[in-house]
Coordinates of C-alpha atoms in Angstrom, one line a residue:
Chain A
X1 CA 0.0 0.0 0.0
X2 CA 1.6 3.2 -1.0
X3 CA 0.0 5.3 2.2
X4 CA 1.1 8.8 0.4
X5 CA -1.2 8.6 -2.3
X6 CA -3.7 11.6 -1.5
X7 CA -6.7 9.4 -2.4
X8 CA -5.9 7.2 0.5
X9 CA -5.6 10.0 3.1
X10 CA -9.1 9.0 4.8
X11 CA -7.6 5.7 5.2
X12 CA -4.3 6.9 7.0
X13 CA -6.8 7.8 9.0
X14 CA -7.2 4.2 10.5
X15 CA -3.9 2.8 10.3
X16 CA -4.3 0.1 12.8
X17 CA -6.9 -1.3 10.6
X18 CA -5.2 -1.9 7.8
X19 CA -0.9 -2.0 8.6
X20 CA -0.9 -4.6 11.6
X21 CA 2.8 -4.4 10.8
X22 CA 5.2 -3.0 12.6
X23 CA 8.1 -2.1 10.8
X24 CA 8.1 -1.1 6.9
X25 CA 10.1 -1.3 4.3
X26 CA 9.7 1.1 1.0
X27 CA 10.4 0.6 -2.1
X28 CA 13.8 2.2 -2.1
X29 CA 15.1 -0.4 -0.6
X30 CA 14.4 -2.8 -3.1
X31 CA 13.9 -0.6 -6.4
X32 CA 17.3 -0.5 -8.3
X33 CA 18.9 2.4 -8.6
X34 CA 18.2 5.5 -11.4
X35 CA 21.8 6.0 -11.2
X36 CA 23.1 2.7 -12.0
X37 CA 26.5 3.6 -13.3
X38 CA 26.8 5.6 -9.9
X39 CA 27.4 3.6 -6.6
X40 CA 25.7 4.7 -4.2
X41 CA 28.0 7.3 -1.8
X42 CA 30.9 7.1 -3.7
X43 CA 30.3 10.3 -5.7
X44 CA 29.8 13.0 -3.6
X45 CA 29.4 15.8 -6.6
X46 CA 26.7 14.5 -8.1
X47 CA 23.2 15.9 -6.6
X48 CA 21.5 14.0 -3.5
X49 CA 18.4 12.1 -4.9
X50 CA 15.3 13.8 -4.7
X51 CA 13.9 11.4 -2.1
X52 CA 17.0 12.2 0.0
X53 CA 16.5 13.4 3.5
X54 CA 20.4 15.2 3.6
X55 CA 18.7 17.3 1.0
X56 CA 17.8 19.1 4.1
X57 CA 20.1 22.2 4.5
X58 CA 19.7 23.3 8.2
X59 CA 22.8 24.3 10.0
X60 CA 23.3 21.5 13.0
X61 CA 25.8 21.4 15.9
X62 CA 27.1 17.6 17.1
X63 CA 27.7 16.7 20.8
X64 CA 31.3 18.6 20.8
X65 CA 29.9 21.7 19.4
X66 CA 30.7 21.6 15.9
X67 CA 28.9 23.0 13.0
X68 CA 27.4 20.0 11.1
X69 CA 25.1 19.2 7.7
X70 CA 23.0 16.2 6.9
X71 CA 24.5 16.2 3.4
X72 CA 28.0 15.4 6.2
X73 CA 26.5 11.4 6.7
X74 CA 26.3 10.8 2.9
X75 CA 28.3 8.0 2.2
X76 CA 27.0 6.4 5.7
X77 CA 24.8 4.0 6.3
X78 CA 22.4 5.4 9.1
X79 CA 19.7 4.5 11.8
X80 CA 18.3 7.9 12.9
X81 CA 16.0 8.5 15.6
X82 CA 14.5 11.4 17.5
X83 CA 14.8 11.8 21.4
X84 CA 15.2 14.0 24.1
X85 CA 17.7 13.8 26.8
X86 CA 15.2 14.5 29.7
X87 CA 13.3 11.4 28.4
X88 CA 13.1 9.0 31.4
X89 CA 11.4 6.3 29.9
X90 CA 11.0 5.8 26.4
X91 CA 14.3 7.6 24.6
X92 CA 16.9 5.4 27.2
X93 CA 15.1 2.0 26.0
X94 CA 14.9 3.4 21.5
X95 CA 19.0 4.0 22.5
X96 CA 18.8 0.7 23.9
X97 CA 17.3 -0.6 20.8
X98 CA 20.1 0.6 18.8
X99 CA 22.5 -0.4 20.9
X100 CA 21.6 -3.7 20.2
X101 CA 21.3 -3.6 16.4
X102 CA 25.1 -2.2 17.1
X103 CA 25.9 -4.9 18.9
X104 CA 24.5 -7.8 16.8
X105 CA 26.0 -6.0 13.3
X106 CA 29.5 -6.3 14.3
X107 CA 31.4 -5.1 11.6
X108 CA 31.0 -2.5 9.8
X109 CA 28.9 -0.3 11.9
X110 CA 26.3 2.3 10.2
X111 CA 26.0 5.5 11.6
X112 CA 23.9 5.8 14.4
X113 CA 22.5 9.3 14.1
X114 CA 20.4 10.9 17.5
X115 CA 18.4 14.4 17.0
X116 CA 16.9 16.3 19.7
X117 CA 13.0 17.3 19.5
X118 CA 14.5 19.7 22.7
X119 CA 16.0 22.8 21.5
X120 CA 15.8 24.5 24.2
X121 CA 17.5 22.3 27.0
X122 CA 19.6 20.1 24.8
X123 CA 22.7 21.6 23.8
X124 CA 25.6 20.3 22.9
X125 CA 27.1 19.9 26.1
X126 CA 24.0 18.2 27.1
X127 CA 24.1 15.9 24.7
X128 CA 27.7 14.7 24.9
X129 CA 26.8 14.2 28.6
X130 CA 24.0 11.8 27.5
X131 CA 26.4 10.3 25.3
X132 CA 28.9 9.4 28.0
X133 CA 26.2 8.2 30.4
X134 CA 25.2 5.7 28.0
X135 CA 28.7 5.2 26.8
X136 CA 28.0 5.8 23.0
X137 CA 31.2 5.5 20.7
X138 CA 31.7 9.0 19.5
X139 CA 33.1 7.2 16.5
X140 CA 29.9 6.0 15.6
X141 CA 27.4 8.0 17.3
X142 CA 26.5 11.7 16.3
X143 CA 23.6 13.7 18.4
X144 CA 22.2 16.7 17.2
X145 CA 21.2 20.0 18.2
X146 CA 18.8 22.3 16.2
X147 CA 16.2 24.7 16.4
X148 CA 12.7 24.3 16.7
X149 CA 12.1 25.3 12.7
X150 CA 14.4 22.9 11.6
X151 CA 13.6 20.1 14.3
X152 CA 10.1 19.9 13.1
X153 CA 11.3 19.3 9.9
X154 CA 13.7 16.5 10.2
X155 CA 10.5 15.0 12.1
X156 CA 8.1 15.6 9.4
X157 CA 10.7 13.7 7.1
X158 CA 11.4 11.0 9.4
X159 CA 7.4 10.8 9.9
X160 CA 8.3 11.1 13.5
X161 CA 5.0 12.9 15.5
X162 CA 5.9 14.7 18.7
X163 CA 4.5 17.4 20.7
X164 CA 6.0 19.8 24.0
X165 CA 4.2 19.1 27.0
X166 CA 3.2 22.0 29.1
X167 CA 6.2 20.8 31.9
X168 CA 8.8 21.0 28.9
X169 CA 8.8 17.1 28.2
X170 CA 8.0 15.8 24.9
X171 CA 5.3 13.4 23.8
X172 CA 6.5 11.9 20.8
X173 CA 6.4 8.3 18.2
X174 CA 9.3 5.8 18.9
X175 CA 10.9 5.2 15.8
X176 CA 13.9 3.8 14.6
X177 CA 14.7 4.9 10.5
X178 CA 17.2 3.6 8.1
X179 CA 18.6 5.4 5.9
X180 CA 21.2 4.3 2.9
X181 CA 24.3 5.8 2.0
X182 CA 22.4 8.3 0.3
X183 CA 20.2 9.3 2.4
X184 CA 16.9 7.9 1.1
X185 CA 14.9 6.2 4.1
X186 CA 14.5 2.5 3.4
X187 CA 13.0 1.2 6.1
X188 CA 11.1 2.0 9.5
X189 CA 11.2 0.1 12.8
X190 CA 8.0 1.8 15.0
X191 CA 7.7 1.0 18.6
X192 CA 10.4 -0.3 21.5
X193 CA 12.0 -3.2 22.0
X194 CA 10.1 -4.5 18.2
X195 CA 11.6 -7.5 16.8
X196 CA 14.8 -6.0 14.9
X197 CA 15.2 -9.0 12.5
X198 CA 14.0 -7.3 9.9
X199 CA 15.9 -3.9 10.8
X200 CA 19.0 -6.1 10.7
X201 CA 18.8 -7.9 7.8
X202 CA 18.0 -4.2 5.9
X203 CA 21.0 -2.7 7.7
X204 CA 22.9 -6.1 6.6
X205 CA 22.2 -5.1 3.3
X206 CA 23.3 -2.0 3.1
X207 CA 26.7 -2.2 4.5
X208 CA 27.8 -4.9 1.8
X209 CA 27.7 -2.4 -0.7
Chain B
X1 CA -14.6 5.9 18.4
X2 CA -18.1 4.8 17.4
X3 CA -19.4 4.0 14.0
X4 CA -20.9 7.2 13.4
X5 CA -18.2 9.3 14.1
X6 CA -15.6 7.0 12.0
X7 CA -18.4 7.3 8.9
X8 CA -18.5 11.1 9.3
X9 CA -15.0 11.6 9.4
X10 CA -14.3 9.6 6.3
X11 CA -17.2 11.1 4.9
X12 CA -15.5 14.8 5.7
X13 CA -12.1 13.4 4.3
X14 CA -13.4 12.5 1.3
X15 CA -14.3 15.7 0.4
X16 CA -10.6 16.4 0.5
X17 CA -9.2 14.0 -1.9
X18 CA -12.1 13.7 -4.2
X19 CA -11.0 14.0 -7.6
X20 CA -13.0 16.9 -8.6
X21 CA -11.8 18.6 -11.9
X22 CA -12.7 22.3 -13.0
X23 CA -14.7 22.1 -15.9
X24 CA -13.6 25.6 -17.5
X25 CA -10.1 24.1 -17.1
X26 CA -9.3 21.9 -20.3
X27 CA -10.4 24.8 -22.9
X28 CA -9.3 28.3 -21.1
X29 CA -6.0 29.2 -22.5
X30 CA -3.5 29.2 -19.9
X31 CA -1.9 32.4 -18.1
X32 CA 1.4 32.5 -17.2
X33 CA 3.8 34.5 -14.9
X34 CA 2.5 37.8 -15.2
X35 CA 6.2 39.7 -14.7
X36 CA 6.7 40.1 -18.7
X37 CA 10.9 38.5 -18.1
X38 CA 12.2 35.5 -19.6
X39 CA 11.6 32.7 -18.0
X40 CA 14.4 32.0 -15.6
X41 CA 17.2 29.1 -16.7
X42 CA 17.3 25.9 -14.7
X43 CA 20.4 27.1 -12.8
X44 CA 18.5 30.0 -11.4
X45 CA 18.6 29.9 -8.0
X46 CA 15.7 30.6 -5.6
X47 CA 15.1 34.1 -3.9
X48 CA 15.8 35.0 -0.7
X49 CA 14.0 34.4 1.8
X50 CA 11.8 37.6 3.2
X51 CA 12.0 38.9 -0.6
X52 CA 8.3 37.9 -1.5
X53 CA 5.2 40.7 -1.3
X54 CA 4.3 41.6 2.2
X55 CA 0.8 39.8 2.8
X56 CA -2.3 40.9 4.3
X57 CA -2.3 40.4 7.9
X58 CA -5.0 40.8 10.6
X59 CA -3.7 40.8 14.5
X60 CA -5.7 38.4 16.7
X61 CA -5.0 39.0 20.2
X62 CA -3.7 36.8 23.3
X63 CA -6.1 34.2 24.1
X64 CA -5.9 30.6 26.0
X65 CA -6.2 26.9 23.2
X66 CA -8.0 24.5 24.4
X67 CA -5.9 21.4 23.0
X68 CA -8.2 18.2 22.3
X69 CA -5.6 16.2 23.9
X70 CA -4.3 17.1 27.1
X71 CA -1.6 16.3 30.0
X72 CA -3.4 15.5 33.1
X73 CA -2.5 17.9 36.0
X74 CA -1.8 20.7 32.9
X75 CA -4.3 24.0 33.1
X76 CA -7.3 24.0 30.5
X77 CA -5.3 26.5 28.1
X78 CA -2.6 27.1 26.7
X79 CA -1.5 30.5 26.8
X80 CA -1.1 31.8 22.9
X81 CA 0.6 35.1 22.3
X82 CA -0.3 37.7 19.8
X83 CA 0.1 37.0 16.4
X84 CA -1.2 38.5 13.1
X85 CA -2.6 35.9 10.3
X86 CA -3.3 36.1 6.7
X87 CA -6.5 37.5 5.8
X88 CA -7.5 35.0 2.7
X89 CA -5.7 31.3 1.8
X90 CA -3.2 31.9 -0.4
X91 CA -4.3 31.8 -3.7
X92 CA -2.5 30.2 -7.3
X93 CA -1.7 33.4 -8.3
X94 CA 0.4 34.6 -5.1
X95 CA 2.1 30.8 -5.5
X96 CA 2.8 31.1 -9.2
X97 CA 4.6 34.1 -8.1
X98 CA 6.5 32.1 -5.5
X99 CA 7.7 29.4 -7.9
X100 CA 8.5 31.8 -10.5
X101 CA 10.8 33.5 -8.0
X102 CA 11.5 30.2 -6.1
X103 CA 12.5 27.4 -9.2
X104 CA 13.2 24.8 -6.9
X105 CA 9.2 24.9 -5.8
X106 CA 7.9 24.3 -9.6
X107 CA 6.0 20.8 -10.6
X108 CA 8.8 19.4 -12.6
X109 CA 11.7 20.2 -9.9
X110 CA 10.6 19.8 -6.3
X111 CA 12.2 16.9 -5.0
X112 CA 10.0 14.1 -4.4
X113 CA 10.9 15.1 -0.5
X114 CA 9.3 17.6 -0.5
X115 CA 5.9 16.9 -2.0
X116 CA 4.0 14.0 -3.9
X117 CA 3.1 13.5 -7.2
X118 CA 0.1 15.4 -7.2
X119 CA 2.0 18.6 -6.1
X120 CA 0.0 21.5 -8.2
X121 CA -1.2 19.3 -10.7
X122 CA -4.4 20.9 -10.9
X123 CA -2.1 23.7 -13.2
X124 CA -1.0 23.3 -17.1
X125 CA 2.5 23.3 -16.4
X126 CA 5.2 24.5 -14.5
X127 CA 4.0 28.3 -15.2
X128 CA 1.1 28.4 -16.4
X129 CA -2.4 28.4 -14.5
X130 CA -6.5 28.9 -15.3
X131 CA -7.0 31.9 -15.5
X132 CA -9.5 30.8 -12.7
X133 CA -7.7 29.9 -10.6
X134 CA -6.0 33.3 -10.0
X135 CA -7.6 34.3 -7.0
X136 CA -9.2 30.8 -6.1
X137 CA -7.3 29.3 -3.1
X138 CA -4.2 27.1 -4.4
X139 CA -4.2 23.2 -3.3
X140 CA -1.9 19.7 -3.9
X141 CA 0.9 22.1 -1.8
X142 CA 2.9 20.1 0.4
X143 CA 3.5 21.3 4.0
X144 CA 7.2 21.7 2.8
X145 CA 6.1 23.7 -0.1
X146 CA 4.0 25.9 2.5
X147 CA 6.8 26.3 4.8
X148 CA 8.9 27.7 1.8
X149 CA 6.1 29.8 0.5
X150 CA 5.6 31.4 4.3
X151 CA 9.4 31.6 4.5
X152 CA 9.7 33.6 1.1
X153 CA 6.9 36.5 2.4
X154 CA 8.9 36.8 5.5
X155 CA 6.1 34.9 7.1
X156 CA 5.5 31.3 8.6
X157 CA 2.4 28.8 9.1
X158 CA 0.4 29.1 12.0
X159 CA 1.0 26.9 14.8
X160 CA -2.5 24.6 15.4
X161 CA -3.0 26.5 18.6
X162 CA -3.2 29.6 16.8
X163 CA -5.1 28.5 13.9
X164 CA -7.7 27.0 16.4
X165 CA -7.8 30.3 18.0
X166 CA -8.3 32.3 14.5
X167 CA -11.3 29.5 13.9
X168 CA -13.6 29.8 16.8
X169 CA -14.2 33.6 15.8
X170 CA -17.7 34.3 13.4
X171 CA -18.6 37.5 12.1
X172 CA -19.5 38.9 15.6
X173 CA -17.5 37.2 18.3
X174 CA -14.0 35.9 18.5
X175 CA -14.9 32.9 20.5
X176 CA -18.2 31.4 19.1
X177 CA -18.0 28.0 20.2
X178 CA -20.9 27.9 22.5
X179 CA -23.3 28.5 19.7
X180 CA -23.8 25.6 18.1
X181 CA -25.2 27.0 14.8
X182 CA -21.5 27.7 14.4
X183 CA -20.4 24.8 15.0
X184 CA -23.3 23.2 13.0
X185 CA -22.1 25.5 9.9
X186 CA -18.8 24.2 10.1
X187 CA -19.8 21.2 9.8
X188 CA -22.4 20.9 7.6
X189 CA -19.1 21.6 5.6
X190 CA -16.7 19.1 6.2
X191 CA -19.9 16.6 5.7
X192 CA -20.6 18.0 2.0
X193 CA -19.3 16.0 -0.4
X194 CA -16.5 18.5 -2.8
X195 CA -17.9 19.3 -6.3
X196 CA -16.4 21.7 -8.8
X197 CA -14.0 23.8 -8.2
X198 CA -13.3 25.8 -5.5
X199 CA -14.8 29.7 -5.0
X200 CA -12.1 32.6 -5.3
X201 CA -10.9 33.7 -2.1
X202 CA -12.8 36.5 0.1
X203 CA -16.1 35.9 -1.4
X204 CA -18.1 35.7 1.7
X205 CA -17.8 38.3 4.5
X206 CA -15.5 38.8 6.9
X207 CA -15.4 37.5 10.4
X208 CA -14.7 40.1 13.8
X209 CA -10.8 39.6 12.9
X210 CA -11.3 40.5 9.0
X211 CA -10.3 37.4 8.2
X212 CA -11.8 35.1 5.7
X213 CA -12.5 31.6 4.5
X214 CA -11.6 29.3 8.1
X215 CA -14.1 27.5 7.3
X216 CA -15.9 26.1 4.4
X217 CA -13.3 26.5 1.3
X218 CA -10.3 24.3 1.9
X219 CA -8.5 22.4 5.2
X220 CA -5.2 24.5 6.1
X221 CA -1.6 23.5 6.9
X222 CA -0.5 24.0 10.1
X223 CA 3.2 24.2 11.1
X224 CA 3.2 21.3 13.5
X225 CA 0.1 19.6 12.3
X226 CA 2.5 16.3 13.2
X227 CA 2.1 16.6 16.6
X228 CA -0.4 14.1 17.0
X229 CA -0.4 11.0 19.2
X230 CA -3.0 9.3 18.7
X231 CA -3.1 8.4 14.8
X232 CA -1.4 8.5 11.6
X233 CA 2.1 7.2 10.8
X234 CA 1.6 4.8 14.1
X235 CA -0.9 1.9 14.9
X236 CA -2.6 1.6 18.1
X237 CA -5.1 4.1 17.9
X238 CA -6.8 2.3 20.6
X239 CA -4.7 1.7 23.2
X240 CA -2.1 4.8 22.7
X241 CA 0.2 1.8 23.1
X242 CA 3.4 3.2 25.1
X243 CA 5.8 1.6 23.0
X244 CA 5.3 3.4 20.2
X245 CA 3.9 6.9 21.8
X246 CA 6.7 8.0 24.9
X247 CA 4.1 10.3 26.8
X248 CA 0.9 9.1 25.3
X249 CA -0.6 7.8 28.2
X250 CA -1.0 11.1 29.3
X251 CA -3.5 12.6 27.0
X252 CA -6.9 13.1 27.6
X253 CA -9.5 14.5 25.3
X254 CA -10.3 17.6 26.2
X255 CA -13.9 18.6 24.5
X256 CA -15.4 16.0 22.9
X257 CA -18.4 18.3 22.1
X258 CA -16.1 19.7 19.4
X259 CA -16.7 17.9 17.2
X260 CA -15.6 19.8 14.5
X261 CA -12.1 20.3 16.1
X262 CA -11.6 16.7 16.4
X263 CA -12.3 16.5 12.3
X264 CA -9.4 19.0 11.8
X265 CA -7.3 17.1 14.5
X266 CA -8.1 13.7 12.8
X267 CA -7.0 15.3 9.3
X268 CA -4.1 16.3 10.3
X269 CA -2.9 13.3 12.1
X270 CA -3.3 11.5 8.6
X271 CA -1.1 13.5 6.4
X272 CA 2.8 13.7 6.2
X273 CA 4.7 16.4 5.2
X274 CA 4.6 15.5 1.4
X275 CA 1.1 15.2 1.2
X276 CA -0.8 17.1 -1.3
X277 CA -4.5 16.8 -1.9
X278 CA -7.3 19.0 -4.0
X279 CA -8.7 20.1 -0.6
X280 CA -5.8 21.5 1.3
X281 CA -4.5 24.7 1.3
X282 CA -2.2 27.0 3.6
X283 CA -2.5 30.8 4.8
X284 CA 0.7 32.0 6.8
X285 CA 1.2 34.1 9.9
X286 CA 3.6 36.2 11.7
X287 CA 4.5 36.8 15.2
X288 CA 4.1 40.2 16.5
X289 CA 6.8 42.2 17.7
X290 CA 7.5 42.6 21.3
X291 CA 6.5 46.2 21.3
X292 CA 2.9 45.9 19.4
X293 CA 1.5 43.4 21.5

């Protein structure tokens, strides 16, 4: 079911109904490549594909403070997910999921790419502290600061929903995303502690080529 | 959610992506960018931003949003500043004008990130709309594609808590909830099934803010229209399953009299930022400066 084709928006509408699944994989993933003669993040001059969320051009800043851009993690494989770093119960346990697909991947790793939905309390010094508490690899993992513009529109790309609760937490959708070495998302993994197999056997793919 | 209210809310949805076609369209030669230059070459870059024509704006003062879903222990409203809000949708015309100063926006270059494949194909081409559809409202625009447009007039989208406050006002009152020939009209609206094409903008009168068209022409694009919890990308409307929703067992529905809210709030939780549909337009906003609120 292609769910972005306008004539289908009542049924997005009931979702629950009709995508007992929970993780997705679209057709990128499968769908061979426009650019055949081009493998994939090896040419950095040639234009991002227009399904290709590092088309975003937002100014970011990493955990140690320094000026970063999406179009920066082309090349990478990626698992991207949105959290917050006040979060006491459902950003520790998506970190936790990645953690494991890190630690059943081996070699290579992708990168593992964390954005904050809070502008206003995670800065980068915030962030590397969350990153030391749960002892991710700086070599590997990249967290992200932005403003709220910009945040909302990574989210709106990733399809992640989230809202600022009147106490300055967030409500937000627990979603791990996959991205190739382009940039195109290829697969979804929605809710905690989901069965990763077929999260795995995507990012599996990916890193062979 | 009970049968009826699941068959009225598909019923109201369908009015938004029903495939209705202007008739006058196929024959009517088509206009084009009105400036009188050469079309720009494919290298041109897009304008800056703040460089588009200053929009019409009317100020709608402080007032407290009543969120349909809400954080137990947290106050009845939120607080919402200030703000000033378009006066009409936008219409083709103003967003022909964008993509001809904005060539990354036009139908045969937006990246497919940024919009669907219905993105302003109700126009001939790249350039060139009805002569119709001038001052009618313009729809199939992405929420990225409305971001851009807000971002070009030195605007932005409305936030839902201000749109929902710009809504509630009729010609006489700024809050006219309680009447429920208001609410009635409203949605008497979203019921009707979506035939022809769209009136111009401004045709009716004005409400107490000088504002036209909330209600009754086209569903509008909010800037975090994906804050929603309960539906859309996710499963488990039911049981606002905490795996998938961090927070979600907190909200409450706050009105469920309003009904009408809880259309627009159901709409929005099914699109994604690339959707486009015949239905759904966008107006922008502006915050007010500190000193004139």
């Amino acid at each position: 079911m292609n769910r972005r084709h306008p004539t289908l928006l009542a049924a997005t509408l009931l979702p629950v109904l009709l995508q007992p699944a929970c993780t997705e994989t679209t057709e990128a993933a499968t769908a061979p490549s426009c650019c055949a003669t081009l493998e994939a993040g090896t040419d950095h001059t040639t234009p991002l594909p227009g399904d290709s969320a590092w088309q975003l051009d937002s100014p970011w800043q990493d955990q140690d403070g320094r000026d970063r851009r999406l179009a920066d993690f082309r090349g990478e494989v990626t698992v991207a997910a949105m959290v917050f770093t006040h979060c006491v119960y459902a950003c520790p346990r998506l970190v936790a999921d990645m953690q494991e697909l890190a630690a059943r991947l081996g070699t290579p790793q992708p990168r593992y790419l964390l954005v904050s939905m809070d502008h206003e309390r995670d800065d980068p010094a915030t962030l590397r502290a969350f990153a030391a508490r749960h002892h991710l690899d700086p070599a590997h993992w990249t967290l992200l600061h932005g403003d709220a513009p910009q945040v909302r529109e990574f989210a709106a790309v990733l399809g992640v929903n989230f809202r600022r609760a009147p106490n300055g937490d967030y409500a937000h959708s627990n979603q791990l995303a996959v991205l190739d070495r382009d940039g195109r998302i290829v697969h979804r993994q929605h809710g905690l502690q989901a069965d990763p197999t077929a999260t795995l056997q995507v990012l599996a793919d990916l890193l062979e080529n | 959610m009970d049968t009826a209210l699941r068959t009225s809310l598909l019923l109201g949805l369908c009015c938004l992506s029903s495939d209705c076609r202007d008739v006058g369209s196929e024959t009517a030669p088509p206009a084009t960018a009105a400036s009188g230059s050469t079309a720009p070459t494919p290298e041109a870059v897009d304008a800056a931003p703040g460089s588009g024509p200053v929009p019409t704006l009317a100020r709608i003062g402080a007032a407290q949003h009543q969120p349909l879903y809400r954080d137990p222990g947290a106050p009845d409203g939120i607080p919402v500043a200030a703000f000033e809000l378009e006066t009409t949708p936008v219409t083709n015309a103003r967003f022909l004008a964008f993509v001809t100063a904005c060539p990354s926006w036009r139908r045969s270059r937006i990246a497919s990130l940024f919009a669907d494949e219905r993105y302003l194909s109700h126009w001939h081409d790249d350039l060139a709309i009805d002569p119709a559809d001038a001052s009618r409202p313009v729809t199939n625009v992405s929420w990225f594609a409305a971001r851009a447009y807000a971002e070009w007039i030195g605007c932005r989208l409305p936030t839902t808590a201000e749109w929902e406050i710009a809504g509630r006002a009729d010609a006489t009152r700024s809050d006219a909830r309680d009447d429920p020939d208001f609410l009635r009209r409203i949605l008497d609206w979203y019921g009707a099934p979506a035939r022809g094409p769209l009136a111009p903008v401004a045709r009716g009168p004005a409400d107490v803010h000088g504002i036209h068209d909330l209600h009754g022409l086209v569903w509008e694009w909010t800037d975090d229209f994906n804050t929603a919890l309960v539906t859309g990308e996710s499963r488990g409307d039911a049981g606002l399953d905490q795996n998938l929703f961090c927070g979600s067992g907190a909200a409450n529905a706050a009105d469920p009299s309003d009904y009408a809210a809880f259309m627009r709030y159901a709409l929005r939780s099914g699109l994604d930022g690339r959707s486009t549909a015949r239905g759904l337009g966008f107006r922008c906003a502006r915050t007010l400066r500190e000193e004139t609120r």
